[in-house]
Tab-separated table of C-alpha atoms in Angstrom:
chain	number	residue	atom	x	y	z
A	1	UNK	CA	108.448	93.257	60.798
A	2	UNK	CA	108.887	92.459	57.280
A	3	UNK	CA	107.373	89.558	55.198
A	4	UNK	CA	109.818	87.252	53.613
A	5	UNK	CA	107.816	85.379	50.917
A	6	UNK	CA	109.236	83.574	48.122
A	7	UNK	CA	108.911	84.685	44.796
A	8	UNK	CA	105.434	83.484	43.305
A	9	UNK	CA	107.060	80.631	40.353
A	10	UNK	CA	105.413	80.760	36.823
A	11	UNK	CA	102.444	78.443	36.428
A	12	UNK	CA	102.878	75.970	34.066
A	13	UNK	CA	100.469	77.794	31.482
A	14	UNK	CA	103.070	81.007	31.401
A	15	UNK	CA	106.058	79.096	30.935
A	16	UNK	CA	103.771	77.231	27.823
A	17	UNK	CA	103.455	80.645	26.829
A	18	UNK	CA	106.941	81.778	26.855
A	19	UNK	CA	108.574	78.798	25.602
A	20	UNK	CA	105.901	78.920	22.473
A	21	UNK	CA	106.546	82.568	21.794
A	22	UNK	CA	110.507	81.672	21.909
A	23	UNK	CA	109.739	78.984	19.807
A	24	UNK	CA	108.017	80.832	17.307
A	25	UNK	CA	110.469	83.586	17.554
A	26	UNK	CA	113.436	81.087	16.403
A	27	UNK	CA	110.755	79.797	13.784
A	28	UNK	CA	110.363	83.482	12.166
A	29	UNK	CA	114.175	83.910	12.387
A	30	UNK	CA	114.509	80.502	10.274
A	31	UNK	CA	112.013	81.377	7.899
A	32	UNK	CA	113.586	85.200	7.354
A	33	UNK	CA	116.763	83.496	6.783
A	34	UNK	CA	115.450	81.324	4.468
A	35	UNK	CA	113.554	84.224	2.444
A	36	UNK	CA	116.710	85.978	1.824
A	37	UNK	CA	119.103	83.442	-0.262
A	38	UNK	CA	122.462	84.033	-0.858
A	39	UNK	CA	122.610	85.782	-4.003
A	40	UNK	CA	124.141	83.823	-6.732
A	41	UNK	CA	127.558	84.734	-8.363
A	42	UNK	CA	125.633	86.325	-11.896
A	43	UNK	CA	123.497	88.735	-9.199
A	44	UNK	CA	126.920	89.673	-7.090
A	45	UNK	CA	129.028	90.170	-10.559
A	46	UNK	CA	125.957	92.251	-11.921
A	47	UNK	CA	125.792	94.158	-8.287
A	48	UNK	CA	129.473	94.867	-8.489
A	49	UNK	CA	129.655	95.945	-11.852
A	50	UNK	CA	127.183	98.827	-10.987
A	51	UNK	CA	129.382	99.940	-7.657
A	52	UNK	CA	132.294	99.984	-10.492
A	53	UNK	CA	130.471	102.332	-12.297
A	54	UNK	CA	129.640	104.494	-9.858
A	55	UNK	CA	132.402	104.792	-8.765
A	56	UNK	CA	133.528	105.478	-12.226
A	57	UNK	CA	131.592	108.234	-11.904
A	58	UNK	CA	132.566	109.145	-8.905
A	59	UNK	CA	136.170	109.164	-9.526
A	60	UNK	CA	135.791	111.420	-12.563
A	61	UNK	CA	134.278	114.208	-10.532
A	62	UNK	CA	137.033	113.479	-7.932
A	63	UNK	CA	139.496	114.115	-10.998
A	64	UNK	CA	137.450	117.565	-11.722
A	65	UNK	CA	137.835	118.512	-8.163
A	66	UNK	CA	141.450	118.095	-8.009
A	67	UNK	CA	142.104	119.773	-11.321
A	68	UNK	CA	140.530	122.306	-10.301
A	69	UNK	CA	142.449	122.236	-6.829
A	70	UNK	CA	146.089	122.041	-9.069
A	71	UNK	CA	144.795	125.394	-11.057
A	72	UNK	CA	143.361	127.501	-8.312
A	73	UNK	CA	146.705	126.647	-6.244
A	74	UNK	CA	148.839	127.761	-9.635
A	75	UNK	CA	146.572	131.312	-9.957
A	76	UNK	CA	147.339	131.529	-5.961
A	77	UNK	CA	150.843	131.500	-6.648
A	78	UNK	CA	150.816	133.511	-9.622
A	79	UNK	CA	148.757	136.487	-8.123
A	80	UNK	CA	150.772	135.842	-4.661
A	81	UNK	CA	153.959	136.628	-6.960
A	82	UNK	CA	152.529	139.417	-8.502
A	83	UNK	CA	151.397	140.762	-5.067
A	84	UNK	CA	155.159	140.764	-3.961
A	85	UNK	CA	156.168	142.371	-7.024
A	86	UNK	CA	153.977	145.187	-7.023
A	87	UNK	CA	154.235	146.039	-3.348
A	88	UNK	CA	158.263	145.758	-3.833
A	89	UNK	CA	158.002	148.591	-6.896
A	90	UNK	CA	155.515	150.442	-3.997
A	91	UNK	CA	158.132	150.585	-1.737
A	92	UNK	CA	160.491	151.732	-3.780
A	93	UNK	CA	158.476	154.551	-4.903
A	94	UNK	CA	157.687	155.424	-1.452
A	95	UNK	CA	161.001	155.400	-1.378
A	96	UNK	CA	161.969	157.891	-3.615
A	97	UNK	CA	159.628	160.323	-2.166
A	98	UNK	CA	160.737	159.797	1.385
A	99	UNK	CA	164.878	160.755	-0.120
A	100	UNK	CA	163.247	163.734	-1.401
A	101	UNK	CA	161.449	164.711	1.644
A	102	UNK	CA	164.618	164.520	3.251
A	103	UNK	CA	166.753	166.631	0.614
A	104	UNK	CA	164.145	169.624	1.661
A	105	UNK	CA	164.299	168.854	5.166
A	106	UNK	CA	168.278	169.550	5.065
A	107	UNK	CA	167.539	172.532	2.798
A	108	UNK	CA	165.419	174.487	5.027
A	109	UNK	CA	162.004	172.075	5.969
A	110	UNK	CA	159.640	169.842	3.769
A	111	UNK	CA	157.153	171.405	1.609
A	112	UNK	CA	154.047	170.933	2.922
A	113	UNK	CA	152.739	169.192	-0.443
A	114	UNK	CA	155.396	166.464	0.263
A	115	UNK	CA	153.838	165.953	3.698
A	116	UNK	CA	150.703	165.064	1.498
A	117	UNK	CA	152.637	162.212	-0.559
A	118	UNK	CA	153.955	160.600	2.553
A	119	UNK	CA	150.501	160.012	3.985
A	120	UNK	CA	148.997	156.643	3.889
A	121	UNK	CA	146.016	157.657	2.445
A	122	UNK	CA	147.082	159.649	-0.945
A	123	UNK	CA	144.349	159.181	-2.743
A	124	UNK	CA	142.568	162.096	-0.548
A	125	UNK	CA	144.861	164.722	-1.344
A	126	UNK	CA	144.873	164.131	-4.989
A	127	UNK	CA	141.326	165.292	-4.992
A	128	UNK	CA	142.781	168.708	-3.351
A	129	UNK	CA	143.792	170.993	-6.107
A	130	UNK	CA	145.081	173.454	-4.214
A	131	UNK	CA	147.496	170.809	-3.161
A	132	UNK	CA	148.469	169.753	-6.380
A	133	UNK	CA	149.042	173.080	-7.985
A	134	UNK	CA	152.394	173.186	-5.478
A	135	UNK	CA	153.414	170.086	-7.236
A	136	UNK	CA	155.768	169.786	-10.170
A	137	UNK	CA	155.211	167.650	-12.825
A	138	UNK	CA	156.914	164.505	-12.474
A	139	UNK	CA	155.951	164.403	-8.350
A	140	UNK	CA	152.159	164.349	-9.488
A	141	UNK	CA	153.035	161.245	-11.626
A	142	UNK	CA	155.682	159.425	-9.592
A	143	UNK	CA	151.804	160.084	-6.936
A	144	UNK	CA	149.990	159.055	-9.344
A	145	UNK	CA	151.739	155.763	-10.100
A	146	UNK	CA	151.729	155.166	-5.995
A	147	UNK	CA	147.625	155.320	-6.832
A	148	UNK	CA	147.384	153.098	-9.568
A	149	UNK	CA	150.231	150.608	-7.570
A	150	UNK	CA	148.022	150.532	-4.286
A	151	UNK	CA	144.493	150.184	-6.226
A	152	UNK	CA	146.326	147.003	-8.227
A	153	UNK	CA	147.430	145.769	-5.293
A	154	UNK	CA	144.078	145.920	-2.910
A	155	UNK	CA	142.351	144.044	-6.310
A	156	UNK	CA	145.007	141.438	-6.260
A	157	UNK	CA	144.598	140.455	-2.746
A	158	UNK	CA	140.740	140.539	-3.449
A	159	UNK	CA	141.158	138.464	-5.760
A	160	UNK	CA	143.977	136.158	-3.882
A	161	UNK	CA	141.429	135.869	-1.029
A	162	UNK	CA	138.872	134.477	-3.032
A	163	UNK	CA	140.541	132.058	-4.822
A	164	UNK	CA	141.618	131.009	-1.130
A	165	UNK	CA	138.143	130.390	-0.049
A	166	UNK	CA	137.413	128.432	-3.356
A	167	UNK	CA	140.811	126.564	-2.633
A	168	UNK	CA	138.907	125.383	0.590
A	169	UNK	CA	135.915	124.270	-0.659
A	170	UNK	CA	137.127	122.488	-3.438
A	171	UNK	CA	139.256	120.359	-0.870
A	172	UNK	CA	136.638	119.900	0.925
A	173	UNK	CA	134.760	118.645	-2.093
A	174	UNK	CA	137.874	116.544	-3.040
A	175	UNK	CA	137.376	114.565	0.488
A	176	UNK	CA	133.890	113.957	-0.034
A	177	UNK	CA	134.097	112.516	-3.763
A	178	UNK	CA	137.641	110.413	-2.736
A	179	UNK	CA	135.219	108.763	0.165
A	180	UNK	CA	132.488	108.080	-2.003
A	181	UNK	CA	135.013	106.382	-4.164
A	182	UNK	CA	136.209	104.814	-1.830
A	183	UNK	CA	133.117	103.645	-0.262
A	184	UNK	CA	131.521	102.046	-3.542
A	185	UNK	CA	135.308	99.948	-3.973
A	186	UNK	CA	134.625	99.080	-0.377
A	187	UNK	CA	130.966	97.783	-1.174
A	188	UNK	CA	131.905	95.876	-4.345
A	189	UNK	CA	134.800	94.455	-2.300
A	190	UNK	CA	132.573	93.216	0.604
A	191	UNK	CA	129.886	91.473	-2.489
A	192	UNK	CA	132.751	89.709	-3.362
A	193	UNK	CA	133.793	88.465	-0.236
A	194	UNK	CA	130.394	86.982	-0.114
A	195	UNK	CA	131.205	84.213	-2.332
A	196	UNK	CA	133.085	81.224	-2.419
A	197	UNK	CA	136.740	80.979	-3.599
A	198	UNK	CA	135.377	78.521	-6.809
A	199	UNK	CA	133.209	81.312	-7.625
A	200	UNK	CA	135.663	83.691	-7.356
A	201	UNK	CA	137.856	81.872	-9.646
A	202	UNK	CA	135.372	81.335	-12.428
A	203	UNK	CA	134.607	85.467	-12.282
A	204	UNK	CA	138.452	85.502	-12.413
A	205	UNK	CA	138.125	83.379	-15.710
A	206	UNK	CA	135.580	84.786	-17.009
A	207	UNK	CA	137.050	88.443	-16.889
A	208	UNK	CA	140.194	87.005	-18.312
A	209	UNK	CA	138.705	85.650	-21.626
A	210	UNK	CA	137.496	89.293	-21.759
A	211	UNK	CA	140.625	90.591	-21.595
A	212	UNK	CA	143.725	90.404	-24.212
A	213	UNK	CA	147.752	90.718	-23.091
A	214	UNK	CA	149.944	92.193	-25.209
A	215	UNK	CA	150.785	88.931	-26.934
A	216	UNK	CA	147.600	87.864	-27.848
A	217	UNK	CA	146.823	88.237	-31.711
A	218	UNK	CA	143.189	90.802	-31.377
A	219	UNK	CA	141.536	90.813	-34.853
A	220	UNK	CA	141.123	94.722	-35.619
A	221	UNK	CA	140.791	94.878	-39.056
A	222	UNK	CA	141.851	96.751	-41.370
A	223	UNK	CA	140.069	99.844	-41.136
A	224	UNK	CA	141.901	103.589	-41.978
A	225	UNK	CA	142.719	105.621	-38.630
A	226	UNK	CA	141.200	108.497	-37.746
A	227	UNK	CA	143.751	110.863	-37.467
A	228	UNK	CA	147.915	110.605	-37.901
A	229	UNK	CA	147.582	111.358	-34.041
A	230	UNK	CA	144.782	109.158	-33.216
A	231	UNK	CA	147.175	106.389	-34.806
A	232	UNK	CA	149.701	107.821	-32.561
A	233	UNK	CA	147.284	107.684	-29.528
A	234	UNK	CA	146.219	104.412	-30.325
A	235	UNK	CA	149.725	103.113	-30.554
A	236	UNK	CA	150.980	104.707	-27.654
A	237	UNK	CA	148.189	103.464	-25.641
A	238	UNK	CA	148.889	99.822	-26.745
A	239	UNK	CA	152.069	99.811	-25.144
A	240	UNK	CA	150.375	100.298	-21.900
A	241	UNK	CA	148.424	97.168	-21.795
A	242	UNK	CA	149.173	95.333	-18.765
A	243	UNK	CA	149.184	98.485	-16.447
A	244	UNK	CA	146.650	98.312	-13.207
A	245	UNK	CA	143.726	100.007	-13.049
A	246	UNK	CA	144.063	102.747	-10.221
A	247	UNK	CA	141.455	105.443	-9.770
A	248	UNK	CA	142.890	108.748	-10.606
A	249	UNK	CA	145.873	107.173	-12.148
A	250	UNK	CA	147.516	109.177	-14.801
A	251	UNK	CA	150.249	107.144	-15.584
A	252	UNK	CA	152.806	105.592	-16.762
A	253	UNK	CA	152.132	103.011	-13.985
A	254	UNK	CA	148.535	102.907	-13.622
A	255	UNK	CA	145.868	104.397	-15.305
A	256	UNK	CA	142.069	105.291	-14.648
A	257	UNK	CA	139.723	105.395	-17.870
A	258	UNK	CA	139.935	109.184	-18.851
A	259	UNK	CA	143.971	108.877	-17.620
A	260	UNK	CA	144.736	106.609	-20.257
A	261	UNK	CA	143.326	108.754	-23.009
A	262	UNK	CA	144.668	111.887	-22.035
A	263	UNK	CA	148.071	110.420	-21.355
A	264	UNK	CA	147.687	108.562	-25.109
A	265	UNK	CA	147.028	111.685	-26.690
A	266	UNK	CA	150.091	113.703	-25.149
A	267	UNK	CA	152.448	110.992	-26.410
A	268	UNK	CA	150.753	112.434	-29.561
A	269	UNK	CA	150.849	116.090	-29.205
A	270	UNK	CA	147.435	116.257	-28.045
A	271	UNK	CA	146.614	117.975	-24.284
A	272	UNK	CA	143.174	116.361	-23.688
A	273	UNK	CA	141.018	117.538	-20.571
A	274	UNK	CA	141.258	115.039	-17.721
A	275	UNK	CA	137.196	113.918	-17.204
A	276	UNK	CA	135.236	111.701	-19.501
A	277	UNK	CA	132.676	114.814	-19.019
A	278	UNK	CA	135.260	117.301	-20.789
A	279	UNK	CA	136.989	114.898	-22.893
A	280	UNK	CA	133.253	114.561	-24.737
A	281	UNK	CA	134.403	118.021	-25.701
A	282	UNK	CA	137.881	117.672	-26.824
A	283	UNK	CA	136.533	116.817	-30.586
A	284	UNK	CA	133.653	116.025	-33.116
A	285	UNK	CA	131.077	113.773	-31.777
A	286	UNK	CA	130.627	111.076	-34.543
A	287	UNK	CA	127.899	107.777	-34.363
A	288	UNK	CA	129.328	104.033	-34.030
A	289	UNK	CA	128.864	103.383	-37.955
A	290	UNK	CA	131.421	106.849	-38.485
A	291	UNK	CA	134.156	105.394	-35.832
A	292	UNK	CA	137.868	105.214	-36.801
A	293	UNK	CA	140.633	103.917	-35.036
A	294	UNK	CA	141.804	106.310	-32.437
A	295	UNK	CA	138.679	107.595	-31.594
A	296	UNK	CA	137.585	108.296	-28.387
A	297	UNK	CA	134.648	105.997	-27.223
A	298	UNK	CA	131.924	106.569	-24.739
A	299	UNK	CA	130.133	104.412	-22.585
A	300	UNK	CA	127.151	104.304	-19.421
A	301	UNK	CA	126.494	107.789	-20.024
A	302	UNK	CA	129.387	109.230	-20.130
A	303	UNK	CA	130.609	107.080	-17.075
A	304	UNK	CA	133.565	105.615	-19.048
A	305	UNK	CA	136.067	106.470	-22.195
A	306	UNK	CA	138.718	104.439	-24.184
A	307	UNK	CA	140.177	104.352	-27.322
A	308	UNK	CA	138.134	102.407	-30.662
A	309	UNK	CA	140.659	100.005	-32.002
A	310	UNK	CA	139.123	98.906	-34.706
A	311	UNK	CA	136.307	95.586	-35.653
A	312	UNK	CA	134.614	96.581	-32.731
A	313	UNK	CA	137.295	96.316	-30.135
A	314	UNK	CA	138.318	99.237	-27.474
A	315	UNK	CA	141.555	99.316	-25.766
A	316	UNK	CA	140.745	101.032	-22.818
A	317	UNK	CA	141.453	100.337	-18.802
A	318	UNK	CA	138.285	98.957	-17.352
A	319	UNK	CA	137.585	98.983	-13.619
A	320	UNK	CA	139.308	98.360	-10.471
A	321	UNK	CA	141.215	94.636	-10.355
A	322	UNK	CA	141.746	95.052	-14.148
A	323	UNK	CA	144.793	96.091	-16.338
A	324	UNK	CA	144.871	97.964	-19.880
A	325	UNK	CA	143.142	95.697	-22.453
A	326	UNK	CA	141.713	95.308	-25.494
A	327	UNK	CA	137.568	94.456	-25.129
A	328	UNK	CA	134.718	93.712	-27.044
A	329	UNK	CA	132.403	96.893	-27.552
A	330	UNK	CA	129.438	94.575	-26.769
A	331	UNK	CA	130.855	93.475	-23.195
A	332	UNK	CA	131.777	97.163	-21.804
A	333	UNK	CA	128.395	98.550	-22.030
A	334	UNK	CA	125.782	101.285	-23.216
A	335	UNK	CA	127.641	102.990	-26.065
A	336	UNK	CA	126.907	106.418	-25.843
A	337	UNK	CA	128.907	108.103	-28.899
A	338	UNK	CA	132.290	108.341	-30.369
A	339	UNK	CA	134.527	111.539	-30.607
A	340	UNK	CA	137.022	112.550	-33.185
A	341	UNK	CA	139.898	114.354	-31.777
């Protein structure tokens, strides 16, 4: 027969224990708290800043990626095209052959060299000279041209199939940089949910003193442009001011950095590459004392391009949240070098 004893209760020492243990558990918890502040609104602007440039960076290698998507797809077409072409002008040839088989078949049976150029593989009997020497003249060359037609075309595919497998991986790689974008907007957009909406506002202000609308009167000097097209570039870009900041924008309704200058310089003639790390490339590099209006302007190694104004002022478009703008050199960041389209 079983036992039925009640459960033994906790002496009065254990439940000292447990309550001072829970105690000192809540204790540790206040203290932790209390060791990790709230940071203020200087240390989340400074903190966001950086996730803007990163993902500065990050969007300019998702612009490489899908440039280089856009040409693969265009030399997938282009060979596809070709492809069709060249096995339409195989057929025909084919063709041709096949009518004359069938001429000789009505006259009495096909010669047995024409049995040769209606094989699928004709590149064996062309190695048989006793074959050949029953051909005339133009049937070894209208053979000949089948040869050179089906070579072409097996290289073409080749080729077609591995631009598709680079098409592939470059989307893939287009995924990856568009969610690390993504992720670093998402970041700096969760640091500034952190603070209040008074501190908000005063970043608000603060960024807008930076910033110049098309009405305001900028002090650029009077300084010679660089170029009849960087004038051009410069002026065209000025009539963008006021347009969003959009990663990967191009324009004409939004713009990312490196958008805005290529987009500047086609109003002016000029096809510039699409990525701060090519645009470097489109021109002379030239030192801040050398820079002329219409420049191209580098900042954060390499992370960031706009156009030099003039008396130290860049009209470029700066991060997310932001529009087209004239800016102070000194309040963008680490200068890296101008170039001189």
């Amino acid at each position: 027969m079983a036992s039925h004893r009640r459960p033994k209760q906790p002496g009065r020492a254990r439940v000292t224990v447990i309550t001072a243990t829970a105690a000192a558990a809540v204790a540790l918890t206040s203290q932790a708290a209390q060791a990790a502040p709230k940071p203020s609104k200087d240390e989340v602007k400074s903190k966001v800043d950086k996730l803007y440039e990163e993902a500065e960076r990050a969007t300019d290698k998702y612009n490489g990626a899908k440039e280089k998507q856009e040409k693969l797809e265009g030399q997938i077409d282009d060979l596809q095209d070709e492809v069709a072409r060249g096995q339409a002008d195989l057929n025909a040839l084919r063709d041709s052959l096949g009518s004359l088989a069938s001429a000789q078949y009505r006259s009495g049976g096909i010669d047995p060299s024409l049995q040769l150029f209606l094989s699928s593989d004709p590149d064996n009997y062309l190695d048989k000279a006793s074959a050949l020497d029953q051909l005339s003249g133009q049937q070894v060359e209208t053979l000949k041209t089948i040869q050179q037609k089906q070579r072409t075309l097996a290289q073409q595919r080749e080729e077609a199939s591995g631009k598709l497998t680079d098409l592939a991986d470059t989307r893939t790689e287009l995924k990856d940089k568009k969610e690390k974008v993504q992720g670093k907007l998402a970041q700096a957009q969760k640091l500034l949910n952190t603070l209040t909406a008074q501190e908000r506002q005063e970043l608000a202000e603060k960024d807008q003193r930076a910033s110049r609308s098309a009405s305001d009167r900028v002090e650029l000097g009077n300084e010679a442009p660089a170029s009849q097209r960087g004038s051009a570039a410069l002026a065209a870009a000025a009539t963008q001011i006021g347009k969003p900041y959009v990663s990967g924008g191009t324009g004409p309704s939004s713009y990312d950095c490196s958008g805005l200058t290529q987009w500047a310089y086609a109003q002016a003639g000029v096809q510039l590459t699409r990525t701060t790390y090519t645009q470097q490339n489109d021109g002379t590099k030239i030192g801040r004392s050398q820079l002329a209006p219409g420049d191209l302007v580098f900042f954060n190694s390499l992370g960031h391009v706009g156009l030099y104004a003039g008396n130290g002022q860049v009209l470029h478009a700066p991060y997310p949240g932001t529009s087209v703008r004239y800016e102070s050199m000194s309040t963008i960041g680490s200068f890296q070098f101008g170039v001189r389209v």
